[in-house]
Short mmCIF file of C-alpha atoms in Angstrom, two decimals:
data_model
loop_
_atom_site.label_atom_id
_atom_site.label_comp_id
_atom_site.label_asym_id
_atom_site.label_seq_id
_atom_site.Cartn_x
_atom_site.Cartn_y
_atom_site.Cartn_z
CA UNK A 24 73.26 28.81 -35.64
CA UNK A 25 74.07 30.53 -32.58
CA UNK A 26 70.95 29.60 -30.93
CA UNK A 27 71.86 25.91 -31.53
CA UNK A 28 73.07 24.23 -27.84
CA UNK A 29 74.88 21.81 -30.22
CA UNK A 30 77.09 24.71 -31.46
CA UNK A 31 76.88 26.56 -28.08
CA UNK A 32 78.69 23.09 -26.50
CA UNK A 33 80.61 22.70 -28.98
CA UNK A 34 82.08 25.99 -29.11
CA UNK A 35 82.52 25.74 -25.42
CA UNK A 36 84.34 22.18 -25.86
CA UNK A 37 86.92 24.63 -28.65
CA UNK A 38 87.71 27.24 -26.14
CA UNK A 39 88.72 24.46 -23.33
CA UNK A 40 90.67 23.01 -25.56
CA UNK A 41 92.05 26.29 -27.20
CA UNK A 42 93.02 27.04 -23.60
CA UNK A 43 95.09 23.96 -23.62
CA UNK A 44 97.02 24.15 -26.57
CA UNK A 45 98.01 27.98 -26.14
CA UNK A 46 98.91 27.48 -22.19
CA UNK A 47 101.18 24.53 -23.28
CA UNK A 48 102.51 26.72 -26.32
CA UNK A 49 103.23 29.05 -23.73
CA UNK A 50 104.72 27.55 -21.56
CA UNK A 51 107.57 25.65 -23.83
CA UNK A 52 108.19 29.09 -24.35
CA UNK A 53 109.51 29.78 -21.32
CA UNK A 54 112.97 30.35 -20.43
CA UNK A 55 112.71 30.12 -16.04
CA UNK A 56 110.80 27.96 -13.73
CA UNK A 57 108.35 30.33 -12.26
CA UNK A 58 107.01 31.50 -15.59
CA UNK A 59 106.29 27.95 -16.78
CA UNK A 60 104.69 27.41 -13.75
CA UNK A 61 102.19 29.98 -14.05
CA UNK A 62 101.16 29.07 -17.90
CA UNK A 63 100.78 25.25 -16.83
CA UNK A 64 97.58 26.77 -14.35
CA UNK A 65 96.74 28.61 -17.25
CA UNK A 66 96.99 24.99 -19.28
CA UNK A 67 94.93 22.98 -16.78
CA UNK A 68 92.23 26.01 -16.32
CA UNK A 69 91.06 24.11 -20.13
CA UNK A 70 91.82 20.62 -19.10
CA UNK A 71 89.89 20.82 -16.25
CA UNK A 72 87.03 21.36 -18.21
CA UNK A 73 87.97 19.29 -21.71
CA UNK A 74 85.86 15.88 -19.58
CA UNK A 75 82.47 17.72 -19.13
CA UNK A 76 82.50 19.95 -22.24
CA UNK A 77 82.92 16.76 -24.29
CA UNK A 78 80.04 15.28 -22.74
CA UNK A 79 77.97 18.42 -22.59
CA UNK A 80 78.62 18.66 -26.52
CA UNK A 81 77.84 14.78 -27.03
CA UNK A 82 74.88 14.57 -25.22
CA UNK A 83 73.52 17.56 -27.06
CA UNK A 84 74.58 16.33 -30.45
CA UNK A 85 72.90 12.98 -29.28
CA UNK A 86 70.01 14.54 -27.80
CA UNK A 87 69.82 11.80 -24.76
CA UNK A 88 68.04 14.26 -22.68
CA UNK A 89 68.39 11.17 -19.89
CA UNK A 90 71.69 12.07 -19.73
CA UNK A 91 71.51 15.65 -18.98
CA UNK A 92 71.23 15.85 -15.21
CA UNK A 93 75.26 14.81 -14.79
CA UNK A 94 76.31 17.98 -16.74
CA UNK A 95 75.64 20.51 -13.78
CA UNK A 96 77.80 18.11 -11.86
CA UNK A 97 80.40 17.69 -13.99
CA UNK A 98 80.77 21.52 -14.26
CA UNK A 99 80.78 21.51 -10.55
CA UNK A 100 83.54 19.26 -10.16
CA UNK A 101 85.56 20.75 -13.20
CA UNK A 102 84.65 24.25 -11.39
CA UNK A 103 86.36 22.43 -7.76
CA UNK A 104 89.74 21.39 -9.88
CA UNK A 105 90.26 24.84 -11.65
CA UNK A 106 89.84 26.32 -8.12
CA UNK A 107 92.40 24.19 -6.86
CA UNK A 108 94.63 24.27 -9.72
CA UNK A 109 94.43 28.21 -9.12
CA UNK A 110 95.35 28.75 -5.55
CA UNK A 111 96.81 25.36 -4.28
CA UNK A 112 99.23 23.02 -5.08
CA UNK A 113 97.45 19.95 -4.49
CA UNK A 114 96.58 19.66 -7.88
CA UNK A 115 99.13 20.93 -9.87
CA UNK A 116 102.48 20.97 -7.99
CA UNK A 117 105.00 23.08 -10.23
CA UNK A 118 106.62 22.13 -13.37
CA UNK A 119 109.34 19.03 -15.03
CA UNK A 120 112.19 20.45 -16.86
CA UNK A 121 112.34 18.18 -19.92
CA UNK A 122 114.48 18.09 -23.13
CA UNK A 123 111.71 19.98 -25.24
CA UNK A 124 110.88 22.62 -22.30
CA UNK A 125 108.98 22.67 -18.71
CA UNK A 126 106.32 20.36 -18.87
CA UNK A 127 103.10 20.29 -15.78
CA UNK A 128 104.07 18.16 -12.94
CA UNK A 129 101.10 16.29 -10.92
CA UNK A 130 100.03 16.34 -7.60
CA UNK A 131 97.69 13.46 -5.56
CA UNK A 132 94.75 15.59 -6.28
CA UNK A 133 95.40 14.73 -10.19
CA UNK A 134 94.76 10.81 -9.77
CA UNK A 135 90.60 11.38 -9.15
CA UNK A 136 90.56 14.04 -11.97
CA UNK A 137 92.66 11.68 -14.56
CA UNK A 138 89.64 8.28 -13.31
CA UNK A 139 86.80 11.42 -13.93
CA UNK A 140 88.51 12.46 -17.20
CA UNK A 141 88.91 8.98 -18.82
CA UNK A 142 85.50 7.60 -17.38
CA UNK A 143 83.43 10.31 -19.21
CA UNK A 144 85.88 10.37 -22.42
CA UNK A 145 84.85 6.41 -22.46
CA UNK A 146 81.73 6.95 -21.90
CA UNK A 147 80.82 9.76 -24.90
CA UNK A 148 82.79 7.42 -26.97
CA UNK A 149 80.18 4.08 -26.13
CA UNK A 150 77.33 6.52 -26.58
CA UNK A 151 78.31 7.72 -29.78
CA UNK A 152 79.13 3.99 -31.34
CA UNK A 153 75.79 3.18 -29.55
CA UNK A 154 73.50 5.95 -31.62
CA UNK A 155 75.95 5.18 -34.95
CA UNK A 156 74.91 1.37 -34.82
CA UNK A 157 71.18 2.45 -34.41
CA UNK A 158 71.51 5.02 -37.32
CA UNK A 159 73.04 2.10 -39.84
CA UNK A 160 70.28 0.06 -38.79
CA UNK A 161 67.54 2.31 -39.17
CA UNK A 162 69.19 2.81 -42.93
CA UNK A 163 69.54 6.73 -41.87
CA UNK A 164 72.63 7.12 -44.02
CA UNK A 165 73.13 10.96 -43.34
CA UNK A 166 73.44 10.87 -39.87
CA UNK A 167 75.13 7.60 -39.64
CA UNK A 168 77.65 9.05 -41.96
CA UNK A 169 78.21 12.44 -39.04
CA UNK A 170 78.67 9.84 -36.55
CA UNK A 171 81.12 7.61 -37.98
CA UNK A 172 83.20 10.94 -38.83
CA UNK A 173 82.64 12.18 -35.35
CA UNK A 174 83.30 8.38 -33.86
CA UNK A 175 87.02 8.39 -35.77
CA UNK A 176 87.59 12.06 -35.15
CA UNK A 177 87.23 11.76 -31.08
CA UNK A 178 89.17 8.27 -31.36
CA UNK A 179 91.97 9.78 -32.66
CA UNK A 180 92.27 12.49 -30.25
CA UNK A 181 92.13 9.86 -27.50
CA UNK A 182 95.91 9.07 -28.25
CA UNK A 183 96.24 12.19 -27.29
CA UNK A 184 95.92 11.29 -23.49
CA UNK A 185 99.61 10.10 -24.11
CA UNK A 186 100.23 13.42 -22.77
CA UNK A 187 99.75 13.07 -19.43
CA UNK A 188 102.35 10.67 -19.06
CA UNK A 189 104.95 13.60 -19.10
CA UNK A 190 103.28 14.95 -15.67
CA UNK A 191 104.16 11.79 -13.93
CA UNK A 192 108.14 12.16 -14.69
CA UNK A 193 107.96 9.90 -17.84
CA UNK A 194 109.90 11.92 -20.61
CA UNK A 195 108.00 10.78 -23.27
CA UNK A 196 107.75 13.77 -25.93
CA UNK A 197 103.72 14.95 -25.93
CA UNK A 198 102.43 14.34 -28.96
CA UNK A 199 98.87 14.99 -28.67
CA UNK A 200 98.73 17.88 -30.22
CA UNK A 201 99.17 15.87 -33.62
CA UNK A 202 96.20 14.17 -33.33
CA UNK A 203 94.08 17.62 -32.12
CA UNK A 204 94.91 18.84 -35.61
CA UNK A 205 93.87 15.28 -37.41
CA UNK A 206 90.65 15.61 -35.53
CA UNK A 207 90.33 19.31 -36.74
CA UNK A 208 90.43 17.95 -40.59
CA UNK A 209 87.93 14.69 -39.89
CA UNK A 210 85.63 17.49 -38.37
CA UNK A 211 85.74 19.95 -40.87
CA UNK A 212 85.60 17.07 -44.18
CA UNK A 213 82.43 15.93 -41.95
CA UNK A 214 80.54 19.69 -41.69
CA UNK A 215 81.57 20.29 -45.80
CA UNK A 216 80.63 16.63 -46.99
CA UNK A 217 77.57 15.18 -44.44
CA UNK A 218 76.66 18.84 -43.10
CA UNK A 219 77.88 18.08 -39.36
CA UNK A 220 75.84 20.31 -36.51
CA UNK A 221 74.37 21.72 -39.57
CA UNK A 222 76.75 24.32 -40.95
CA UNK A 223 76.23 24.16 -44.16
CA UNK A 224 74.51 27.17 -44.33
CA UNK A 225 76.97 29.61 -42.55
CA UNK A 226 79.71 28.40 -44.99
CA UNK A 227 77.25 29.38 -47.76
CA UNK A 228 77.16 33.15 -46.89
CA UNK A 229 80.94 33.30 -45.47
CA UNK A 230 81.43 32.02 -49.09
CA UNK A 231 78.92 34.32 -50.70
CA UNK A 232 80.21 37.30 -48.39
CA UNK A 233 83.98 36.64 -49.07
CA UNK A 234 83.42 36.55 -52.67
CA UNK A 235 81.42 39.54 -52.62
CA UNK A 236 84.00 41.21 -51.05
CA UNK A 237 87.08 40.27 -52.95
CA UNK A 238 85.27 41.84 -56.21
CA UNK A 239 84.50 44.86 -54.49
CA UNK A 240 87.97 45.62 -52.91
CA UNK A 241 89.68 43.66 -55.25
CA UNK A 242 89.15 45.24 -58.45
CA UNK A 243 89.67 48.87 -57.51
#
């Protein structure tokens, strides 16, 4: 439903992310200093925004309109920290040369964002467990079912902060990405088993279109 905020956030929250992933893939690509620099911007352009796209997304998914009036703020602040990470270097200040490739070092300007990052990450999480206890409660096994998925999916991924150990000279190999990818297959069991955000109905006609489509090409 592309009308749906839920899926609006949501798909938001994927692109940050995507931007993460394929800055880092990028940049243990790179064979000089200066061109891992530039893809470790590119990496923190997502990251920036991974703490307020998460909440946007939860909050929406929750519906706690009470909670609403800290999103323009936190899109502010992620706004201020991709600016800086751009066109300063008090934010991110070059790169580590590690045994798996050039890794994002951080600058003094990183400590706030990493307190703003893992305050809001801890605070989706509590709001989630909050609504899932309510749900089981209530006996509403449907949607206590999409937030126990969503609950372990966003736990997992929370290891995944591991990674910014690396950008404070600790060569620990980042592993994160692992646990993006076990997130991606509790998310996607949830949307085909308990109908998370309501998909159901867009896999339907992919399905029905696909088919379609493979007798029509196919046979000829």
């Amino acid at each position: 439903n592309r009308k749906s905020v839920v899926n609006i956030s949501f798909a938001v929250l994927s692109f940050s992310a995507c931007i993460w992933q394929f800055g880092y893939f990028m940049a243990y690509l790179s064979i000089d200093q200066k061109t891992a620099s530039y893809w470790v911007k590119v990496v923190y352009i997502g990251v920036v925004f991974l703490p307020t796209t998460f909440y946007h997304f939860i909050i929406n998914f929750l519906d706690l309109k009470q909670y609403k009036k800290i999103v323009p703020f936190g899109y502010i602040v992620s706004g201020i920290f991709s600016f800086l990470t751009i066109f300063t270097n008090y934010f991110i200040d070059g790169v580590y040369k590690y045994f798996w490739g050039y890794y994002t070092k951080a600058a003094f300007l990183h400590h706030p964002f990493l307190l703003l990052f893992m305050s809001l990450w801890l605070l989706d999480i509590v709001l989630v467990l909050k609504e899932y206890n309510r749900k089981r409660k209530e006996r509403l096994a449907l949607e206590a079912n999409r937030l126990k998925y969503l609950l372990l999916a966003f736990i997992f991924v929370t290891i995944a902060s591991f990674d910014f150990l690396p950008s404070y000279g600790i060569s620990c190999y980042p592993f994160g990405y692992v646990f993006v990818i076990i997130l991606l297959f509790i998310l996607t069991y949830a949307i085909v088993k308990y109908r998370l955000m309501d998909i159901t109905v867009a896999i339907t006609r992919t399905g029905v279109f696909v088919g379609v489509y493979t007798l029509v090409l196919g046979i000829p």
